[in-house]
PDB file of C-alpha atoms in Angstrom:
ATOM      1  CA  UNK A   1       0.000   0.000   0.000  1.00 43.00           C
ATOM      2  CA  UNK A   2       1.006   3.013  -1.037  1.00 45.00           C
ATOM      3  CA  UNK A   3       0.666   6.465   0.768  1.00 43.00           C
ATOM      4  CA  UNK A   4       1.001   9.638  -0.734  1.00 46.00           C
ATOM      5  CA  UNK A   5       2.230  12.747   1.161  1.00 48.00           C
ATOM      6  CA  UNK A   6      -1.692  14.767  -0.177  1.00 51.00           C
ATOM      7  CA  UNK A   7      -3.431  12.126   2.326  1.00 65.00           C
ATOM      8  CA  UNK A   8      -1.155  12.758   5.208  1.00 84.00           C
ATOM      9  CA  UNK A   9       3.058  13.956   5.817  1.00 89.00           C
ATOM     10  CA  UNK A  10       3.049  12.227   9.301  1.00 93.00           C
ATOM     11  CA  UNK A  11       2.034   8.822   7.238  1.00 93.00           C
ATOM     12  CA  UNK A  12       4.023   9.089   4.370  1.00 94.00           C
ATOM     13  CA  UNK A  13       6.866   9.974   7.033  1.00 96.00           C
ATOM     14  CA  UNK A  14       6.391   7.338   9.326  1.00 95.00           C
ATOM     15  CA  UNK A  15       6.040   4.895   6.564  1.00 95.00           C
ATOM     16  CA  UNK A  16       8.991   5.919   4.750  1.00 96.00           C
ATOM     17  CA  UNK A  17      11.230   5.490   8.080  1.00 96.00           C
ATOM     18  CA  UNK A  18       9.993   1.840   8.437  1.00 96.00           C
ATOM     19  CA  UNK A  19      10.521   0.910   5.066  1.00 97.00           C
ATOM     20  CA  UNK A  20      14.162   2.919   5.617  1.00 96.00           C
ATOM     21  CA  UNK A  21      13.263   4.775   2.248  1.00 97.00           C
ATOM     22  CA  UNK A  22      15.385   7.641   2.054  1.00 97.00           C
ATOM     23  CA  UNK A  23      14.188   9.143  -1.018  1.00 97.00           C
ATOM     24  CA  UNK A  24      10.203   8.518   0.237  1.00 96.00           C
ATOM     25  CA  UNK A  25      11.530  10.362   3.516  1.00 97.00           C
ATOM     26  CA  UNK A  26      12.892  13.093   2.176  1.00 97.00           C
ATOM     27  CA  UNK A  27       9.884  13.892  -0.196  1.00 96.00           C
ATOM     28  CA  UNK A  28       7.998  14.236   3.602  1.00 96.00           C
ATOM     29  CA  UNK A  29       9.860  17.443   4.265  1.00 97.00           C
ATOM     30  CA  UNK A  30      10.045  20.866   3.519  1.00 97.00           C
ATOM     31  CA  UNK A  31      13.161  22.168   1.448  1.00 97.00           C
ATOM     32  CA  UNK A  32      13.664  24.707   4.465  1.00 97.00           C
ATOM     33  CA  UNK A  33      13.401  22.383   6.935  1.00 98.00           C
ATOM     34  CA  UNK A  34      14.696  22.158  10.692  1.00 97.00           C
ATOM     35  CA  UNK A  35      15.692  19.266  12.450  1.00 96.00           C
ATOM     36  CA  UNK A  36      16.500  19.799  16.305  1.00 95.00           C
ATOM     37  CA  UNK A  37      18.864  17.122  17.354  1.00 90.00           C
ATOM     38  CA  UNK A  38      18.139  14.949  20.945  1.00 89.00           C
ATOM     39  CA  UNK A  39      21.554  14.724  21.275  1.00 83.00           C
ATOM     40  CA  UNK A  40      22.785  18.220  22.149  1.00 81.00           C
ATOM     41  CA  UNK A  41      20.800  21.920  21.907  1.00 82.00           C
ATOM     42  CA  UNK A  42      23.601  22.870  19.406  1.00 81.00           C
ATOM     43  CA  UNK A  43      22.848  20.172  16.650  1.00 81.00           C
ATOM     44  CA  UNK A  44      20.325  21.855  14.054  1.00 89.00           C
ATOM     45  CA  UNK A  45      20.199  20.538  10.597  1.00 92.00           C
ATOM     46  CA  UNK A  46      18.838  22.875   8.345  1.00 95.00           C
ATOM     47  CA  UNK A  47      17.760  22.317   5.427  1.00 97.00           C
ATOM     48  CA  UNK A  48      16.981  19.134   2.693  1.00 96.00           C
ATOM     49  CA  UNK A  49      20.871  18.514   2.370  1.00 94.00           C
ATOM     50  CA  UNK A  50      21.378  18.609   5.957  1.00 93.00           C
ATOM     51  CA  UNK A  51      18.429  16.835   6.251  1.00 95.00           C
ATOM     52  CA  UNK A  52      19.623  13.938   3.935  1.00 95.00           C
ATOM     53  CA  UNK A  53      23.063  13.535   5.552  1.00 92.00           C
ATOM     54  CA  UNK A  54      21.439  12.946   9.121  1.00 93.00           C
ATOM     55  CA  UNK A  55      18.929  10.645   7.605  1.00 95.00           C
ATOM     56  CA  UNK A  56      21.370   8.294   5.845  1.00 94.00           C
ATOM     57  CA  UNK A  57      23.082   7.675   8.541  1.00 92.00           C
ATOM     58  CA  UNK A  58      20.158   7.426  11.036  1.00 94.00           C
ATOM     59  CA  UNK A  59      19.254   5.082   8.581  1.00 95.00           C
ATOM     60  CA  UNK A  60      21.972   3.046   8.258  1.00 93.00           C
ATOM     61  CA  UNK A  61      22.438   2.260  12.410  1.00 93.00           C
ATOM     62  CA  UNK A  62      18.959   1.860  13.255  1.00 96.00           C
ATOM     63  CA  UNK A  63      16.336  -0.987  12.051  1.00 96.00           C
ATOM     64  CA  UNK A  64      12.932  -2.576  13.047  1.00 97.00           C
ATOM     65  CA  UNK A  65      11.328   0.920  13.029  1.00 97.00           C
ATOM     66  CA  UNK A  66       7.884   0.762  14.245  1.00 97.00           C
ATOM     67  CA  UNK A  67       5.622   3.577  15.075  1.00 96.00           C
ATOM     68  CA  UNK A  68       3.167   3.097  17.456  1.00 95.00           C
ATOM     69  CA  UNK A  69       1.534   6.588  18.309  1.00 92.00           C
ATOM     70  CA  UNK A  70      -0.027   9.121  15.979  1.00 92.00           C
ATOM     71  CA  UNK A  71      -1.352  12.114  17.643  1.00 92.00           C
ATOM     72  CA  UNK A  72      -2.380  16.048  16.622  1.00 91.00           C
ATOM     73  CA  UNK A  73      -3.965  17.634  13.939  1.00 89.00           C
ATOM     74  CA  UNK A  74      -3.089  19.073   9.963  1.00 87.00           C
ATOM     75  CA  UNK A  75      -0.555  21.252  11.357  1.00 93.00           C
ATOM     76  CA  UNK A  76       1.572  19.095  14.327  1.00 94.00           C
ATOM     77  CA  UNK A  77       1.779  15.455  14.734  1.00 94.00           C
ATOM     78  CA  UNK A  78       3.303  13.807  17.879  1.00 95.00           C
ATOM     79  CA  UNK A  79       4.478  10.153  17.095  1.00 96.00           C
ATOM     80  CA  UNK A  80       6.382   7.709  19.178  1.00 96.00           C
ATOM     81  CA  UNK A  81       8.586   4.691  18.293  1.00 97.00           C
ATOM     82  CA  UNK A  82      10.331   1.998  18.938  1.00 98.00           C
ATOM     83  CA  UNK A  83      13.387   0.735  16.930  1.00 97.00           C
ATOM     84  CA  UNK A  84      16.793  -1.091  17.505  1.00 97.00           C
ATOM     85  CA  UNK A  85      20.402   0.175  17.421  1.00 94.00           C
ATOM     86  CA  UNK A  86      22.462  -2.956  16.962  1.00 91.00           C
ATOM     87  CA  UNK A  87      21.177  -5.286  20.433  1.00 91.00           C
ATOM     88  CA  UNK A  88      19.389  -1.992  22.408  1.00 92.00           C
ATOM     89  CA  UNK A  89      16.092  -0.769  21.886  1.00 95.00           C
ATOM     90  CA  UNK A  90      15.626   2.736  21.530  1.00 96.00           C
ATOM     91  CA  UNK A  91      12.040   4.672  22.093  1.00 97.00           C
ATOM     92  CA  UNK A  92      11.788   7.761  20.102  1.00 97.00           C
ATOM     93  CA  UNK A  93       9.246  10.547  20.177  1.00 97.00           C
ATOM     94  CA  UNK A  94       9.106  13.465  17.707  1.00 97.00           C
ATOM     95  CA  UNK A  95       6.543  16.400  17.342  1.00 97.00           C
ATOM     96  CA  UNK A  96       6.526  17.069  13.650  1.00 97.00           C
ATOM     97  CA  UNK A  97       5.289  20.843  12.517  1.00 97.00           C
ATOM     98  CA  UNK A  98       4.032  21.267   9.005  1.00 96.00           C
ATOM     99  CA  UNK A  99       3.957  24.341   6.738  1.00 95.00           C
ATOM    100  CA  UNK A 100       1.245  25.872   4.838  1.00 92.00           C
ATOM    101  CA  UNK A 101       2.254  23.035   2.265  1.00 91.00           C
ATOM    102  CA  UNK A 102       1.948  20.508   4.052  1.00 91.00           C
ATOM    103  CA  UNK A 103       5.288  19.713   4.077  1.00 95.00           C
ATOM    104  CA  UNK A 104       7.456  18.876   6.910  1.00 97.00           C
ATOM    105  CA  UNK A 105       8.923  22.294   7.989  1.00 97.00           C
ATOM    106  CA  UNK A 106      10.251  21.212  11.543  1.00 97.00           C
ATOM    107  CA  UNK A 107      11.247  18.263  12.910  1.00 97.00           C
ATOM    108  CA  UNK A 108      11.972  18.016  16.837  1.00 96.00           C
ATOM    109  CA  UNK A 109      13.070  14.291  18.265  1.00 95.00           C
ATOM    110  CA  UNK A 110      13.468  12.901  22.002  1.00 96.00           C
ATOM    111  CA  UNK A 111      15.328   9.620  22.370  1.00 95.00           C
ATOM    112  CA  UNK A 112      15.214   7.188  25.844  1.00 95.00           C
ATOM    113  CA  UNK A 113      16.778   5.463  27.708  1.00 94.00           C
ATOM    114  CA  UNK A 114      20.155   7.363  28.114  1.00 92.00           C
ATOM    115  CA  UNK A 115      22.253   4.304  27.245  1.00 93.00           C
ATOM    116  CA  UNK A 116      20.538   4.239  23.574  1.00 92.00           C
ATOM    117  CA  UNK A 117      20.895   8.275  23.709  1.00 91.00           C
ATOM    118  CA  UNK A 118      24.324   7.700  24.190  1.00 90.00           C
ATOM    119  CA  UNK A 119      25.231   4.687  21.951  1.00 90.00           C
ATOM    120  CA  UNK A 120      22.866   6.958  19.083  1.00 90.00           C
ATOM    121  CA  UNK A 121      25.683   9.705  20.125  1.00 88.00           C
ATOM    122  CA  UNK A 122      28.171   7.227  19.410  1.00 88.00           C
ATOM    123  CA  UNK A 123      26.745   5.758  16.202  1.00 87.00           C
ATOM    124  CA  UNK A 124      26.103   9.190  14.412  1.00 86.00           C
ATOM    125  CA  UNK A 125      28.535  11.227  15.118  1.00 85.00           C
ATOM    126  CA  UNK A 126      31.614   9.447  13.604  1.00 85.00           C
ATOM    127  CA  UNK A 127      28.823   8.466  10.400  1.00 84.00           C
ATOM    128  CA  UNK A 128      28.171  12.003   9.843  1.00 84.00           C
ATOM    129  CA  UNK A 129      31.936  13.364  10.058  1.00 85.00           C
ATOM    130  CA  UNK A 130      32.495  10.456   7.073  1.00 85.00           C
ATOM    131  CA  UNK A 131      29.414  11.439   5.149  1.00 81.00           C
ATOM    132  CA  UNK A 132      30.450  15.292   5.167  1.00 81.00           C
ATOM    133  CA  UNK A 133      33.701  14.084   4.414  1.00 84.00           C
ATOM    134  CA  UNK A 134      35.774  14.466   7.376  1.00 84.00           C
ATOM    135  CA  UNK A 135      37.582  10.978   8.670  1.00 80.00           C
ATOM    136  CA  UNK A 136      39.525  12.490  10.380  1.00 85.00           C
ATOM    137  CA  UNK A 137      36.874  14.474  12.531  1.00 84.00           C
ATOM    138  CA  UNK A 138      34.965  10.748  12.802  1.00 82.00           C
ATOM    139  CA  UNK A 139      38.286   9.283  14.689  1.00 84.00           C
ATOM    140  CA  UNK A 140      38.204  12.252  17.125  1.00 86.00           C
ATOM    141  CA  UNK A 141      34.055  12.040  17.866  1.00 83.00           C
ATOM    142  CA  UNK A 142      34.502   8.365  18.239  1.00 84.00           C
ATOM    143  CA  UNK A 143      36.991   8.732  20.553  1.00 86.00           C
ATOM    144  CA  UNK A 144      35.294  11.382  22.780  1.00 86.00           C
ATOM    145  CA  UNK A 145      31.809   9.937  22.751  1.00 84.00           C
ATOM    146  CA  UNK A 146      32.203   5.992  23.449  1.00 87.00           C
ATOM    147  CA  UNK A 147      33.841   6.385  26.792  1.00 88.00           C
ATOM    148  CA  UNK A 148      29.965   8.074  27.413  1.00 85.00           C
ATOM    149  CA  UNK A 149      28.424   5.021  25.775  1.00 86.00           C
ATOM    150  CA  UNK A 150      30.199   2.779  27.641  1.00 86.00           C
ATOM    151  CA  UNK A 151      29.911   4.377  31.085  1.00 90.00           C
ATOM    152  CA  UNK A 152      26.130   4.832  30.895  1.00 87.00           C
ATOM    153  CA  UNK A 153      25.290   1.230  29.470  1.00 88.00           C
ATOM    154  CA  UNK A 154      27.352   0.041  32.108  1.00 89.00           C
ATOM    155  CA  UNK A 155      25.351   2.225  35.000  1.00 89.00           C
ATOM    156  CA  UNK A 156      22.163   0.928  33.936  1.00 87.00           C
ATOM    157  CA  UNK A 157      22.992  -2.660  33.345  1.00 89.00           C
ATOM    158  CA  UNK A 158      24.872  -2.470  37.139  1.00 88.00           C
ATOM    159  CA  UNK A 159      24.261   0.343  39.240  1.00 86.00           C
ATOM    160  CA  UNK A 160      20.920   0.812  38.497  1.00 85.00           C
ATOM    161  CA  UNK A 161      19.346  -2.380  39.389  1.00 86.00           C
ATOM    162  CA  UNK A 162      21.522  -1.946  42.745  1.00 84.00           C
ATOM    163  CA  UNK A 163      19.287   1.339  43.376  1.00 85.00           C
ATOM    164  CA  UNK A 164      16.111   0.017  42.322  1.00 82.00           C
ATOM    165  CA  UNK A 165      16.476  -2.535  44.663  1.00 73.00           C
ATOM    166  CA  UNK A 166      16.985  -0.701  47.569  1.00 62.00           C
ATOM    167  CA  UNK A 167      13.640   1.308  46.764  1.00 55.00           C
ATOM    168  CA  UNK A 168      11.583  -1.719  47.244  1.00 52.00           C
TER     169      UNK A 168
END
């Protein structure tokens, strides 16, 4: 079944991430677009190339998309989701805005637990130095973000079960 972006944006989006259509994605958003980042206040992508950069490599380290919420009206959506990056599962909720065209013109995203924050942190970062052709720049985020990966999958596999279990 096909769904075209007239009938509804938040659809044709959501469909388009669970099929991990790029293209179908793109055609969701606005050519000014804005994409705030979970990861840090200072990560905006503006813009369809920007856009397309973050979503290939989104893309690339995340599968079994599934949407399971579709709130709001013709102008904003809420979703939420549920996908996996590599053994974690990652929920995902996003308030999408739309312009008069009904186009995508902002994109907002919140990502939980921390540990899949963190590993997402980990996972993009060094992708989108490469795909904006920087290597170099993808050796030095590696290096500063997986000692945060590491630290808080290792707090919530250990310490906090130890703090949970006190509460009881």
């Amino acid at each position: 079944m096909s769904v075209h972006i007239q009938d509804s944006p938040a659809l044709a989006y959501r469909r388009a991430g669970e099929a991990h259509d790029l293209d179908a994605l793109m055609a969701t958003l606005a050519d000014d677009v804005v994409f705030h980042s979970p990861l840090s206040a200072g990560a905006e992508f503006r813009g369809k190339e920007q856009a397309r950069e973050l979503f290939s490599v989104v893309l690339d380290v995340l599968s079994d998309m599934r949407y399971l919420t579709d709130v709001g009206d013709e102008r904003t959506r809420a979703l939420t989701a549920t996908a996996r990056l590599g053994r974690m599962e990652l929920h995902e909720a996003a308030v999408l805005e739309m312009g008069e065209d009904g186009l995508i013109k902002e994109l907002t995203i919140w990502i939980r637990p921390l540990p899949a924050l963190t590993t997402m942190m980990a996972a993009l970062g060094p992708g989108l130095a490469r795909a904006t052709g920087r290597p170099a720049l993808a050796l030095l985020v590696g290096a500063a973000v997986k000692p945060l990966a590491a630290m808080t999958r290792f707090g919530d596999r250990t310490l906090v079960p130890l703090v949970a279990r006190r509460r009881r």
